[in-house]
Amino acid sequence: DIQMTQSPSTLSASVGDRVTITCRASQSISRWLAWYQQKPGKAPNLLIYDASSLESGVPSRFSGSGSGTEFTLTISSLQPDDFATYYCHQYNTYSQTFGQGTKVEIK
Amino acid sequence: EVQLVESGGGLVQPGGSLRLSCAASGFTFSTYWMSWVRQAPGKGLEWLANIKQDGSEQYYMDSVKGRFTISRDNARNSLFLQMNSLRAEDTAVYFCARDHVGGGYRGIIGYWGQGALVTVSS
């Protein structure tokens, strides 16, 4: 199975900060990567798919980049609603895997 | 409006079985790949299994192969997860999930249910 490793596990930031989360795959997954946001007690919400395509309705401060084995999620200016946990997800193969998550906390 | 509603969760003893159901509405169920994803308390997301539109193909995470079975009934717009030989480490919220778009496999999870809690304990 393809392993997905996110870093950092926890990130402390302030409103207005630029935030970057990294996700590395154990083998090439081309551009078949998505990012989700999850808040406590809620189901995840799709932000980015195919590494860099913004899901409809998601604010443009979210962006994704990368291909192959290294990917990033960037929040250009952190807003109060963005404090949450973020997961990467590879779907290069029928057997999919998630990263372990990155919690974005208030500094 | 797309809706996915899980049911069938609860408390089960180690070694026991449980069958989760997911009632789908608001879209043409038979045209979408469907998945199950779980989340143990305080932990991250874990993909478990998915199934093709007509049910002819299923794929599983290694640790549940042979214990869990994903299935669907397109006439009843329903997805199922049969879980056998349950262990304490299977305790989690189980989410039903739908592919982002219909047609061929994409794998992007576009919609999620709210989840059903399964607790494995004596």
mmCIF file with all atom_site columns, C-alpha atoms in Angstrom:
data_model
loop_
_atom_site.group_PDB
_atom_site.id
_atom_site.type_symbol
_atom_site.label_atom_id
_atom_site.label_alt_id
_atom_site.label_comp_id
_atom_site.label_asym_id
_atom_site.label_entity_id
_atom_site.label_seq_id
_atom_site.pdbx_PDB_ins_code
_atom_site.Cartn_x
_atom_site.Cartn_y
_atom_site.Cartn_z
_atom_site.occupancy
_atom_site.B_iso_or_equiv
_atom_site.pdbx_formal_charge
_atom_site.auth_seq_id
_atom_site.auth_comp_id
_atom_site.auth_asym_id
_atom_site.auth_atom_id
_atom_site.pdbx_PDB_model_num
ATOM 1   C CA . ASP A 1 1   ? 0.000   0.000   0.000   1.00 0.00 ? 1   ASP A CA 1
ATOM 2   C CA . ILE A 1 2   ? 1.049   3.586   -0.620  1.00 0.00 ? 2   ILE A CA 1
ATOM 3   C CA . GLN A 1 3   ? 1.965   5.403   2.603   1.00 0.00 ? 3   GLN A CA 1
ATOM 4   C CA . MET A 1 4   ? 1.200   9.108   3.009   1.00 0.00 ? 4   MET A CA 1
ATOM 5   C CA . THR A 1 5   ? 3.224   11.191  5.471   1.00 0.00 ? 5   THR A CA 1
ATOM 6   C CA . GLN A 1 6   ? 2.106   14.668  6.451   1.00 0.00 ? 6   GLN A CA 1
ATOM 7   C CA . SER A 1 7   ? 4.180   17.331  8.163   1.00 0.00 ? 7   SER A CA 1
ATOM 8   C CA . PRO A 1 8   ? 3.968   18.935  10.546  1.00 0.00 ? 8   PRO A CA 1
ATOM 9   C CA . SER A 1 9   ? 1.548   16.994  12.772  1.00 0.00 ? 9   SER A CA 1
ATOM 10  C CA . THR A 1 10  ? 0.592   20.190  14.578  1.00 0.00 ? 10  THR A CA 1
ATOM 11  C CA . LEU A 1 11  ? 1.004   23.770  13.479  1.00 0.00 ? 11  LEU A CA 1
ATOM 12  C CA . SER A 1 12  ? 0.461   26.876  15.603  1.00 0.00 ? 12  SER A CA 1
ATOM 13  C CA . ALA A 1 13  ? -0.355  30.006  13.648  1.00 0.00 ? 13  ALA A CA 1
ATOM 14  C CA . SER A 1 14  ? -2.082  33.370  13.911  1.00 0.00 ? 14  SER A CA 1
ATOM 15  C CA . VAL A 1 15  ? -4.893  34.883  11.889  1.00 0.00 ? 15  VAL A CA 1
ATOM 16  C CA . GLY A 1 16  ? -3.406  36.346  8.717   1.00 0.00 ? 16  GLY A CA 1
ATOM 17  C CA . ASP A 1 17  ? -0.437  33.962  8.599   1.00 0.00 ? 17  ASP A CA 1
ATOM 18  C CA . ARG A 1 18  ? 0.527   32.055  5.479   1.00 0.00 ? 18  ARG A CA 1
ATOM 19  C CA . VAL A 1 19  ? 0.408   28.347  6.285   1.00 0.00 ? 19  VAL A CA 1
ATOM 20  C CA . THR A 1 20  ? 1.918   25.436  4.355   1.00 0.00 ? 20  THR A CA 1
ATOM 21  C CA . ILE A 1 21  ? 1.310   21.729  4.995   1.00 0.00 ? 21  ILE A CA 1
ATOM 22  C CA . THR A 1 22  ? 3.330   19.048  3.225   1.00 0.00 ? 22  THR A CA 1
ATOM 23  C CA . CYS A 1 23  ? 2.303   15.547  2.213   1.00 0.00 ? 23  CYS A CA 1
ATOM 24  C CA . ARG A 1 24  ? 4.761   12.949  0.901   1.00 0.00 ? 24  ARG A CA 1
ATOM 25  C CA . ALA A 1 25  ? 3.839   9.697   -0.818  1.00 0.00 ? 25  ALA A CA 1
ATOM 26  C CA . SER A 1 26  ? 5.913   6.528   -0.532  1.00 0.00 ? 26  SER A CA 1
ATOM 27  C CA . GLN A 1 27  ? 5.769   6.166   -4.313  1.00 0.00 ? 27  GLN A CA 1
ATOM 28  C CA . SER A 1 28  ? 4.646   8.310   -7.201  1.00 0.00 ? 28  SER A CA 1
ATOM 29  C CA . ILE A 1 29  ? 0.921   9.053   -7.294  1.00 0.00 ? 29  ILE A CA 1
ATOM 30  C CA . SER A 1 30  ? 1.066   11.462  -10.256 1.00 0.00 ? 30  SER A CA 1
ATOM 31  C CA . ARG A 1 31  ? -1.440  14.209  -9.359  1.00 0.00 ? 31  ARG A CA 1
ATOM 32  C CA . TRP A 1 32  ? -4.022  11.956  -7.736  1.00 0.00 ? 32  TRP A CA 1
ATOM 33  C CA . LEU A 1 33  ? -4.148  13.712  -4.389  1.00 0.00 ? 33  LEU A CA 1
ATOM 34  C CA . ALA A 1 34  ? -6.885  15.495  -2.478  1.00 0.00 ? 34  ALA A CA 1
ATOM 35  C CA . TRP A 1 35  ? -6.955  17.652  0.642   1.00 0.00 ? 35  TRP A CA 1
ATOM 36  C CA . TYR A 1 36  ? -9.758  17.704  3.208   1.00 0.00 ? 36  TYR A CA 1
ATOM 37  C CA . GLN A 1 37  ? -10.565 19.911  6.195   1.00 0.00 ? 37  GLN A CA 1
ATOM 38  C CA . GLN A 1 38  ? -12.189 18.403  9.260   1.00 0.00 ? 38  GLN A CA 1
ATOM 39  C CA . LYS A 1 39  ? -13.596 20.143  12.311  1.00 0.00 ? 39  LYS A CA 1
ATOM 40  C CA . PRO A 1 40  ? -14.307 18.336  15.601  1.00 0.00 ? 40  PRO A CA 1
ATOM 41  C CA . GLY A 1 41  ? -17.380 16.122  15.469  1.00 0.00 ? 41  GLY A CA 1
ATOM 42  C CA . LYS A 1 42  ? -17.941 16.758  11.763  1.00 0.00 ? 42  LYS A CA 1
ATOM 43  C CA . ALA A 1 43  ? -17.336 14.858  8.548   1.00 0.00 ? 43  ALA A CA 1
ATOM 44  C CA . PRO A 1 44  ? -14.398 15.990  6.404   1.00 0.00 ? 44  PRO A CA 1
ATOM 45  C CA . ASN A 1 45  ? -14.900 18.585  3.691   1.00 0.00 ? 45  ASN A CA 1
ATOM 46  C CA . LEU A 1 46  ? -13.173 18.428  0.290   1.00 0.00 ? 46  LEU A CA 1
ATOM 47  C CA . LEU A 1 47  ? -10.909 21.414  -0.422  1.00 0.00 ? 47  LEU A CA 1
ATOM 48  C CA . ILE A 1 48  ? -8.580  20.431  -3.274  1.00 0.00 ? 48  ILE A CA 1
ATOM 49  C CA . TYR A 1 49  ? -8.503  17.512  -5.721  1.00 0.00 ? 49  TYR A CA 1
ATOM 50  C CA . ASP A 1 50  ? -6.114  16.408  -8.459  1.00 0.00 ? 50  ASP A CA 1
ATOM 51  C CA . ALA A 1 51  ? -3.387  18.133  -6.428  1.00 0.00 ? 51  ALA A CA 1
ATOM 52  C CA . SER A 1 52  ? -4.337  21.672  -7.400  1.00 0.00 ? 52  SER A CA 1
ATOM 53  C CA . SER A 1 53  ? -8.017  21.920  -8.427  1.00 0.00 ? 53  SER A CA 1
ATOM 54  C CA . LEU A 1 54  ? -10.082 23.992  -6.019  1.00 0.00 ? 54  LEU A CA 1
ATOM 55  C CA . GLU A 1 55  ? -13.419 22.428  -5.106  1.00 0.00 ? 55  GLU A CA 1
ATOM 56  C CA . SER A 1 56  ? -16.436 24.588  -5.880  1.00 0.00 ? 56  SER A CA 1
ATOM 57  C CA . GLY A 1 57  ? -17.334 26.902  -3.016  1.00 0.00 ? 57  GLY A CA 1
ATOM 58  C CA . VAL A 1 58  ? -13.936 26.660  -1.291  1.00 0.00 ? 58  VAL A CA 1
ATOM 59  C CA . PRO A 1 59  ? -12.297 30.050  -0.655  1.00 0.00 ? 59  PRO A CA 1
ATOM 60  C CA . SER A 1 60  ? -9.455  30.988  -2.989  1.00 0.00 ? 60  SER A CA 1
ATOM 61  C CA . ARG A 1 61  ? -7.043  31.408  -0.070  1.00 0.00 ? 61  ARG A CA 1
ATOM 62  C CA . PHE A 1 62  ? -6.674  27.608  -0.243  1.00 0.00 ? 62  PHE A CA 1
ATOM 63  C CA . SER A 1 63  ? -4.344  26.253  -2.911  1.00 0.00 ? 63  SER A CA 1
ATOM 64  C CA . GLY A 1 64  ? -2.572  23.005  -3.654  1.00 0.00 ? 64  GLY A CA 1
ATOM 65  C CA . SER A 1 65  ? 0.506   22.084  -5.613  1.00 0.00 ? 65  SER A CA 1
ATOM 66  C CA . GLY A 1 66  ? 2.817   19.200  -6.343  1.00 0.00 ? 66  GLY A CA 1
ATOM 67  C CA . SER A 1 67  ? 3.054   15.979  -8.290  1.00 0.00 ? 67  SER A CA 1
ATOM 68  C CA . GLY A 1 68  ? 4.773   12.637  -8.015  1.00 0.00 ? 68  GLY A CA 1
ATOM 69  C CA . THR A 1 69  ? 5.617   12.187  -4.343  1.00 0.00 ? 69  THR A CA 1
ATOM 70  C CA . GLU A 1 70  ? 5.568   15.664  -2.802  1.00 0.00 ? 70  GLU A CA 1
ATOM 71  C CA . PHE A 1 71  ? 2.553   17.895  -2.364  1.00 0.00 ? 71  PHE A CA 1
ATOM 72  C CA . THR A 1 72  ? 1.633   21.039  -0.447  1.00 0.00 ? 72  THR A CA 1
ATOM 73  C CA . LEU A 1 73  ? -1.512  22.689  0.791   1.00 0.00 ? 73  LEU A CA 1
ATOM 74  C CA . THR A 1 74  ? -1.200  26.442  1.315   1.00 0.00 ? 74  THR A CA 1
ATOM 75  C CA . ILE A 1 75  ? -3.559  28.795  3.103   1.00 0.00 ? 75  ILE A CA 1
ATOM 76  C CA . SER A 1 76  ? -2.524  32.266  1.970   1.00 0.00 ? 76  SER A CA 1
ATOM 77  C CA . SER A 1 77  ? -4.016  34.208  4.890   1.00 0.00 ? 77  SER A CA 1
ATOM 78  C CA . LEU A 1 78  ? -5.312  32.128  7.779   1.00 0.00 ? 78  LEU A CA 1
ATOM 79  C CA . GLN A 1 79  ? -8.853  32.986  8.877   1.00 0.00 ? 79  GLN A CA 1
ATOM 80  C CA . PRO A 1 80  ? -10.583 32.097  12.180  1.00 0.00 ? 80  PRO A CA 1
ATOM 81  C CA . ASP A 1 81  ? -12.715 29.485  10.403  1.00 0.00 ? 81  ASP A CA 1
ATOM 82  C CA . ASP A 1 82  ? -9.579  27.677  9.177   1.00 0.00 ? 82  ASP A CA 1
ATOM 83  C CA . PHE A 1 83  ? -8.487  26.320  12.552  1.00 0.00 ? 83  PHE A CA 1
ATOM 84  C CA . ALA A 1 84  ? -9.098  22.618  11.953  1.00 0.00 ? 84  ALA A CA 1
ATOM 85  C CA . THR A 1 85  ? -7.354  19.383  11.009  1.00 0.00 ? 85  THR A CA 1
ATOM 86  C CA . TYR A 1 86  ? -6.251  18.833  7.413   1.00 0.00 ? 86  TYR A CA 1
ATOM 87  C CA . TYR A 1 87  ? -5.751  15.471  5.679   1.00 0.00 ? 87  TYR A CA 1
ATOM 88  C CA . CYS A 1 88  ? -4.174  14.518  2.398   1.00 0.00 ? 88  CYS A CA 1
ATOM 89  C CA . HIS A 1 89  ? -5.616  11.540  0.515   1.00 0.00 ? 89  HIS A CA 1
ATOM 90  C CA . GLN A 1 90  ? -4.160  9.570   -2.380  1.00 0.00 ? 90  GLN A CA 1
ATOM 91  C CA . TYR A 1 91  ? -6.421  7.887   -4.904  1.00 0.00 ? 91  TYR A CA 1
ATOM 92  C CA . ASN A 1 92  ? -3.790  6.816   -7.432  1.00 0.00 ? 92  ASN A CA 1
ATOM 93  C CA . THR A 1 93  ? -4.845  3.209   -6.872  1.00 0.00 ? 93  THR A CA 1
ATOM 94  C CA . TYR A 1 94  ? -8.176  1.638   -6.049  1.00 0.00 ? 94  TYR A CA 1
ATOM 95  C CA . SER A 1 95  ? -6.808  1.029   -2.521  1.00 0.00 ? 95  SER A CA 1
ATOM 96  C CA . GLN A 1 96  ? -6.606  4.525   -1.127  1.00 0.00 ? 96  GLN A CA 1
ATOM 97  C CA . THR A 1 97  ? -4.795  5.993   1.883   1.00 0.00 ? 97  THR A CA 1
ATOM 98  C CA . PHE A 1 98  ? -4.930  9.123   3.997   1.00 0.00 ? 98  PHE A CA 1
ATOM 99  C CA . GLY A 1 99  ? -2.144  11.052  5.657   1.00 0.00 ? 99  GLY A CA 1
ATOM 100 C CA . GLN A 1 100 ? -2.168  11.124  9.454   1.00 0.00 ? 100 GLN A CA 1
ATOM 101 C CA . GLY A 1 101 ? -3.447  14.698  9.598   1.00 0.00 ? 101 GLY A CA 1
ATOM 102 C CA . THR A 1 102 ? -2.156  18.162  10.468  1.00 0.00 ? 102 THR A CA 1
ATOM 103 C CA . LYS A 1 103 ? -3.890  20.110  13.219  1.00 0.00 ? 103 LYS A CA 1
ATOM 104 C CA . VAL A 1 104 ? -3.800  23.877  12.737  1.00 0.00 ? 104 VAL A CA 1
ATOM 105 C CA . GLU A 1 105 ? -4.058  25.563  16.132  1.00 0.00 ? 105 GLU A CA 1
ATOM 106 C CA . ILE A 1 106 ? -4.364  29.150  17.258  1.00 0.00 ? 106 ILE A CA 1
ATOM 107 C CA . LYS A 1 107 ? -1.007  30.599  18.326  1.00 0.00 ? 107 LYS A CA 1
ATOM 108 C CA . GLU B 2 1   ? -29.384 17.565  -2.053  1.00 0.00 ? 1   GLU B CA 1
ATOM 109 C CA . VAL B 2 2   ? -26.980 14.663  -1.590  1.00 0.00 ? 2   VAL B CA 1
ATOM 110 C CA . GLN B 2 3   ? -27.607 12.793  1.649   1.00 0.00 ? 3   GLN B CA 1
ATOM 111 C CA . LEU B 2 4   ? -25.799 9.806   3.112   1.00 0.00 ? 4   LEU B CA 1
ATOM 112 C CA . VAL B 2 5   ? -27.208 8.440   6.358   1.00 0.00 ? 5   VAL B CA 1
ATOM 113 C CA . GLU B 2 6   ? -25.437 5.650   8.204   1.00 0.00 ? 6   GLU B CA 1
ATOM 114 C CA . SER B 2 7   ? -27.153 3.270   10.601  1.00 0.00 ? 7   SER B CA 1
ATOM 115 C CA . GLY B 2 8   ? -26.420 0.048   12.440  1.00 0.00 ? 8   GLY B CA 1
ATOM 116 C CA . GLY B 2 9   ? -23.657 1.211   14.752  1.00 0.00 ? 9   GLY B CA 1
ATOM 117 C CA . GLY B 2 10  ? -23.517 0.286   18.409  1.00 0.00 ? 10  GLY B CA 1
ATOM 118 C CA . LEU B 2 11  ? -21.745 -1.744  21.064  1.00 0.00 ? 11  LEU B CA 1
ATOM 119 C CA . VAL B 2 12  ? -20.481 -5.210  20.138  1.00 0.00 ? 12  VAL B CA 1
ATOM 120 C CA . GLN B 2 13  ? -18.272 -7.699  21.957  1.00 0.00 ? 13  GLN B CA 1
ATOM 121 C CA . PRO B 2 14  ? -14.819 -8.647  20.649  1.00 0.00 ? 14  PRO B CA 1
ATOM 122 C CA . GLY B 2 15  ? -15.184 -11.396 18.068  1.00 0.00 ? 15  GLY B CA 1
ATOM 123 C CA . GLY B 2 16  ? -18.702 -10.310 17.228  1.00 0.00 ? 16  GLY B CA 1
ATOM 124 C CA . SER B 2 17  ? -20.278 -9.039  14.027  1.00 0.00 ? 17  SER B CA 1
ATOM 125 C CA . LEU B 2 18  ? -22.106 -5.911  12.950  1.00 0.00 ? 18  LEU B CA 1
ATOM 126 C CA . ARG B 2 19  ? -23.625 -4.712  9.685   1.00 0.00 ? 19  ARG B CA 1
ATOM 127 C CA . LEU B 2 20  ? -23.604 -1.019  8.837   1.00 0.00 ? 20  LEU B CA 1
ATOM 128 C CA . SER B 2 21  ? -26.005 0.449   6.315   1.00 0.00 ? 21  SER B CA 1
ATOM 129 C CA . CYS B 2 22  ? -25.899 3.723   4.428   1.00 0.00 ? 22  CYS B CA 1
ATOM 130 C CA . ALA B 2 23  ? -29.048 5.152   2.869   1.00 0.00 ? 23  ALA B CA 1
ATOM 131 C CA . ALA B 2 24  ? -28.286 7.385   -0.085  1.00 0.00 ? 24  ALA B CA 1
ATOM 132 C CA . SER B 2 25  ? -30.547 10.034  -1.607  1.00 0.00 ? 25  SER B CA 1
ATOM 133 C CA . GLY B 2 26  ? -30.382 13.108  -3.782  1.00 0.00 ? 26  GLY B CA 1
ATOM 134 C CA . PHE B 2 27  ? -28.350 11.525  -6.588  1.00 0.00 ? 27  PHE B CA 1
ATOM 135 C CA . THR B 2 28  ? -28.361 8.524   -8.925  1.00 0.00 ? 28  THR B CA 1
ATOM 136 C CA . PHE B 2 29  ? -26.771 6.007   -6.572  1.00 0.00 ? 29  PHE B CA 1
ATOM 137 C CA . SER B 2 30  ? -26.091 3.366   -9.206  1.00 0.00 ? 30  SER B CA 1
ATOM 138 C CA . THR B 2 31  ? -23.684 5.625   -11.110 1.00 0.00 ? 31  THR B CA 1
ATOM 139 C CA . TYR B 2 32  ? -21.183 6.278   -8.300  1.00 0.00 ? 32  TYR B CA 1
ATOM 140 C CA . TRP B 2 33  ? -18.302 4.416   -6.699  1.00 0.00 ? 33  TRP B CA 1
ATOM 141 C CA . MET B 2 34  ? -18.894 4.315   -2.947  1.00 0.00 ? 34  MET B CA 1
ATOM 142 C CA . SER B 2 35  ? -16.532 3.917   0.013   1.00 0.00 ? 35  SER B CA 1
ATOM 143 C CA . TRP B 2 36  ? -16.312 3.379   3.757   1.00 0.00 ? 36  TRP B CA 1
ATOM 144 C CA . VAL B 2 37  ? -13.847 5.394   5.832   1.00 0.00 ? 37  VAL B CA 1
ATOM 145 C CA . ARG B 2 38  ? -13.394 5.209   9.595   1.00 0.00 ? 38  ARG B CA 1
ATOM 146 C CA . GLN B 2 39  ? -11.933 7.350   12.346  1.00 0.00 ? 39  GLN B CA 1
ATOM 147 C CA . ALA B 2 40  ? -10.924 5.971   15.727  1.00 0.00 ? 40  ALA B CA 1
ATOM 148 C CA . PRO B 2 41  ? -11.498 8.297   18.702  1.00 0.00 ? 41  PRO B CA 1
ATOM 149 C CA . GLY B 2 42  ? -8.986  11.145  18.578  1.00 0.00 ? 42  GLY B CA 1
ATOM 150 C CA . LYS B 2 43  ? -7.228  9.634   15.555  1.00 0.00 ? 43  LYS B CA 1
ATOM 151 C CA . GLY B 2 44  ? -7.011  10.283  11.817  1.00 0.00 ? 44  GLY B CA 1
ATOM 152 C CA . LEU B 2 45  ? -9.032  9.097   8.862   1.00 0.00 ? 45  LEU B CA 1
ATOM 153 C CA . GLU B 2 46  ? -8.566  5.536   7.617   1.00 0.00 ? 46  GLU B CA 1
ATOM 154 C CA . TRP B 2 47  ? -9.863  4.378   4.240   1.00 0.00 ? 47  TRP B CA 1
ATOM 155 C CA . LEU B 2 48  ? -11.420 0.909   4.497   1.00 0.00 ? 48  LEU B CA 1
ATOM 156 C CA . ALA B 2 49  ? -13.017 -0.212  1.262   1.00 0.00 ? 49  ALA B CA 1
ATOM 157 C CA . ASN B 2 50  ? -14.720 0.857   -1.954  1.00 0.00 ? 50  ASN B CA 1
ATOM 158 C CA . ILE B 2 51  ? -17.072 -0.687  -4.467  1.00 0.00 ? 51  ILE B CA 1
ATOM 159 C CA . LYS B 2 52  ? -17.790 -0.142  -8.141  1.00 0.00 ? 52  LYS B CA 1
ATOM 160 C CA . GLN B 2 53  ? -21.146 1.102   -9.377  1.00 0.00 ? 53  GLN B CA 1
ATOM 161 C CA . ASP B 2 54  ? -22.464 -2.366  -10.263 1.00 0.00 ? 54  ASP B CA 1
ATOM 162 C CA . GLY B 2 55  ? -20.831 -4.077  -7.285  1.00 0.00 ? 55  GLY B CA 1
ATOM 163 C CA . SER B 2 56  ? -18.531 -6.156  -9.505  1.00 0.00 ? 56  SER B CA 1
ATOM 164 C CA . GLU B 2 57  ? -15.297 -4.843  -7.973  1.00 0.00 ? 57  GLU B CA 1
ATOM 165 C CA . GLN B 2 58  ? -14.372 -4.213  -4.335  1.00 0.00 ? 58  GLN B CA 1
ATOM 166 C CA . TYR B 2 59  ? -11.081 -3.144  -2.803  1.00 0.00 ? 59  TYR B CA 1
ATOM 167 C CA . TYR B 2 60  ? -10.025 -3.261  0.851   1.00 0.00 ? 60  TYR B CA 1
ATOM 168 C CA . MET B 2 61  ? -7.416  -1.994  3.265   1.00 0.00 ? 61  MET B CA 1
ATOM 169 C CA . ASP B 2 62  ? -5.103  -4.883  4.167   1.00 0.00 ? 62  ASP B CA 1
ATOM 170 C CA . SER B 2 63  ? -6.031  -5.035  7.849   1.00 0.00 ? 63  SER B CA 1
ATOM 171 C CA . VAL B 2 64  ? -9.732  -5.626  7.166   1.00 0.00 ? 64  VAL B CA 1
ATOM 172 C CA . LYS B 2 65  ? -9.445  -8.023  4.202   1.00 0.00 ? 65  LYS B CA 1
ATOM 173 C CA . GLY B 2 66  ? -11.236 -11.242 5.012   1.00 0.00 ? 66  GLY B CA 1
ATOM 174 C CA . ARG B 2 67  ? -13.104 -9.668  7.970   1.00 0.00 ? 67  ARG B CA 1
ATOM 175 C CA . PHE B 2 68  ? -15.069 -6.834  6.342   1.00 0.00 ? 68  PHE B CA 1
ATOM 176 C CA . THR B 2 69  ? -17.260 -7.022  3.245   1.00 0.00 ? 69  THR B CA 1
ATOM 177 C CA . ILE B 2 70  ? -18.568 -4.013  1.323   1.00 0.00 ? 70  ILE B CA 1
ATOM 178 C CA . SER B 2 71  ? -21.708 -4.464  -0.745  1.00 0.00 ? 71  SER B CA 1
ATOM 179 C CA . ARG B 2 72  ? -24.498 -2.411  -2.266  1.00 0.00 ? 72  ARG B CA 1
ATOM 180 C CA . ASP B 2 73  ? -28.117 -2.676  -3.351  1.00 0.00 ? 73  ASP B CA 1
ATOM 181 C CA . ASN B 2 74  ? -28.758 -0.219  -6.155  1.00 0.00 ? 74  ASN B CA 1
ATOM 182 C CA . ALA B 2 75  ? -32.498 -0.916  -6.155  1.00 0.00 ? 75  ALA B CA 1
ATOM 183 C CA . ARG B 2 76  ? -32.634 0.279   -2.534  1.00 0.00 ? 76  ARG B CA 1
ATOM 184 C CA . ASN B 2 77  ? -30.007 3.033   -2.898  1.00 0.00 ? 77  ASN B CA 1
ATOM 185 C CA . SER B 2 78  ? -28.063 1.448   -0.082  1.00 0.00 ? 78  SER B CA 1
ATOM 186 C CA . LEU B 2 79  ? -24.457 0.688   0.803   1.00 0.00 ? 79  LEU B CA 1
ATOM 187 C CA . PHE B 2 80  ? -23.456 -1.886  3.402   1.00 0.00 ? 80  PHE B CA 1
ATOM 188 C CA . LEU B 2 81  ? -20.435 -2.905  5.451   1.00 0.00 ? 81  LEU B CA 1
ATOM 189 C CA . GLN B 2 82  ? -20.506 -6.340  7.039   1.00 0.00 ? 82  GLN B CA 1
ATOM 190 C CA . MET B 2 83  ? -17.927 -6.487  9.837   1.00 0.00 ? 83  MET B CA 1
ATOM 191 C CA . ASN B 2 84  ? -16.932 -9.835  11.353  1.00 0.00 ? 84  ASN B CA 1
ATOM 192 C CA . SER B 2 85  ? -14.358 -10.901 13.951  1.00 0.00 ? 85  SER B CA 1
ATOM 193 C CA . LEU B 2 86  ? -14.397 -7.417  15.420  1.00 0.00 ? 86  LEU B CA 1
ATOM 194 C CA . ARG B 2 87  ? -11.506 -6.249  17.593  1.00 0.00 ? 87  ARG B CA 1
ATOM 195 C CA . ALA B 2 88  ? -11.125 -3.432  20.096  1.00 0.00 ? 88  ALA B CA 1
ATOM 196 C CA . GLU B 2 89  ? -9.041  -1.540  17.540  1.00 0.00 ? 89  GLU B CA 1
ATOM 197 C CA . ASP B 2 90  ? -12.044 -1.474  15.185  1.00 0.00 ? 90  ASP B CA 1
ATOM 198 C CA . THR B 2 91  ? -13.736 0.989   17.562  1.00 0.00 ? 91  THR B CA 1
ATOM 199 C CA . ALA B 2 92  ? -14.359 4.076   15.450  1.00 0.00 ? 92  ALA B CA 1
ATOM 200 C CA . VAL B 2 93  ? -16.838 6.317   13.714  1.00 0.00 ? 93  VAL B CA 1
ATOM 201 C CA . TYR B 2 94  ? -17.599 4.775   10.329  1.00 0.00 ? 94  TYR B CA 1
ATOM 202 C CA . PHE B 2 95  ? -18.347 7.144   7.445   1.00 0.00 ? 95  PHE B CA 1
ATOM 203 C CA . CYS B 2 96  ? -20.165 6.279   4.245   1.00 0.00 ? 96  CYS B CA 1
ATOM 204 C CA . ALA B 2 97  ? -18.710 8.269   1.343   1.00 0.00 ? 97  ALA B CA 1
ATOM 205 C CA . ARG B 2 98  ? -19.450 8.991   -2.304  1.00 0.00 ? 98  ARG B CA 1
ATOM 206 C CA . ASP B 2 99  ? -17.096 9.635   -5.183  1.00 0.00 ? 99  ASP B CA 1
ATOM 207 C CA . HIS B 2 100 ? -16.869 13.230  -6.344  1.00 0.00 ? 100 HIS B CA 1
ATOM 208 C CA . VAL B 2 101 ? -18.334 12.481  -9.783  1.00 0.00 ? 101 VAL B CA 1
ATOM 209 C CA . GLY B 2 102 ? -20.208 9.604   -11.344 1.00 0.00 ? 102 GLY B CA 1
ATOM 210 C CA . GLY B 2 103 ? -19.057 7.399   -14.185 1.00 0.00 ? 103 GLY B CA 1
ATOM 211 C CA . GLY B 2 104 ? -15.566 5.916   -14.144 1.00 0.00 ? 104 GLY B CA 1
ATOM 212 C CA . TYR B 2 105 ? -13.403 5.595   -11.014 1.00 0.00 ? 105 TYR B CA 1
ATOM 213 C CA . ARG B 2 106 ? -11.975 8.861   -9.704  1.00 0.00 ? 106 ARG B CA 1
ATOM 214 C CA . GLY B 2 107 ? -11.477 8.114   -6.030  1.00 0.00 ? 107 GLY B CA 1
ATOM 215 C CA . ILE B 2 108 ? -12.020 11.665  -4.809  1.00 0.00 ? 108 ILE B CA 1
ATOM 216 C CA . ILE B 2 109 ? -14.454 11.639  -1.911  1.00 0.00 ? 109 ILE B CA 1
ATOM 217 C CA . GLY B 2 110 ? -16.911 14.406  -2.587  1.00 0.00 ? 110 GLY B CA 1
ATOM 218 C CA . TYR B 2 111 ? -19.623 13.659  -0.031  1.00 0.00 ? 111 TYR B CA 1
ATOM 219 C CA . TRP B 2 112 ? -19.622 12.102  3.420   1.00 0.00 ? 112 TRP B CA 1
ATOM 220 C CA . GLY B 2 113 ? -22.278 10.890  5.812   1.00 0.00 ? 113 GLY B CA 1
ATOM 221 C CA . GLN B 2 114 ? -22.206 12.016  9.424   1.00 0.00 ? 114 GLN B CA 1
ATOM 222 C CA . GLY B 2 115 ? -20.905 8.698   10.623  1.00 0.00 ? 115 GLY B CA 1
ATOM 223 C CA . ALA B 2 116 ? -21.973 5.783   12.808  1.00 0.00 ? 116 ALA B CA 1
ATOM 224 C CA . LEU B 2 117 ? -20.133 4.923   16.010  1.00 0.00 ? 117 LEU B CA 1
ATOM 225 C CA . VAL B 2 118 ? -19.034 1.330   16.481  1.00 0.00 ? 118 VAL B CA 1
ATOM 226 C CA . THR B 2 119 ? -17.675 0.362   19.875  1.00 0.00 ? 119 THR B CA 1
ATOM 227 C CA . VAL B 2 120 ? -16.006 -3.021  20.336  1.00 0.00 ? 120 VAL B CA 1
ATOM 228 C CA . SER B 2 121 ? -15.765 -3.833  24.009  1.00 0.00 ? 121 SER B CA 1
ATOM 229 C CA . SER B 2 122 ? -16.643 -6.533  26.520  1.00 0.00 ? 122 SER B CA 1
#
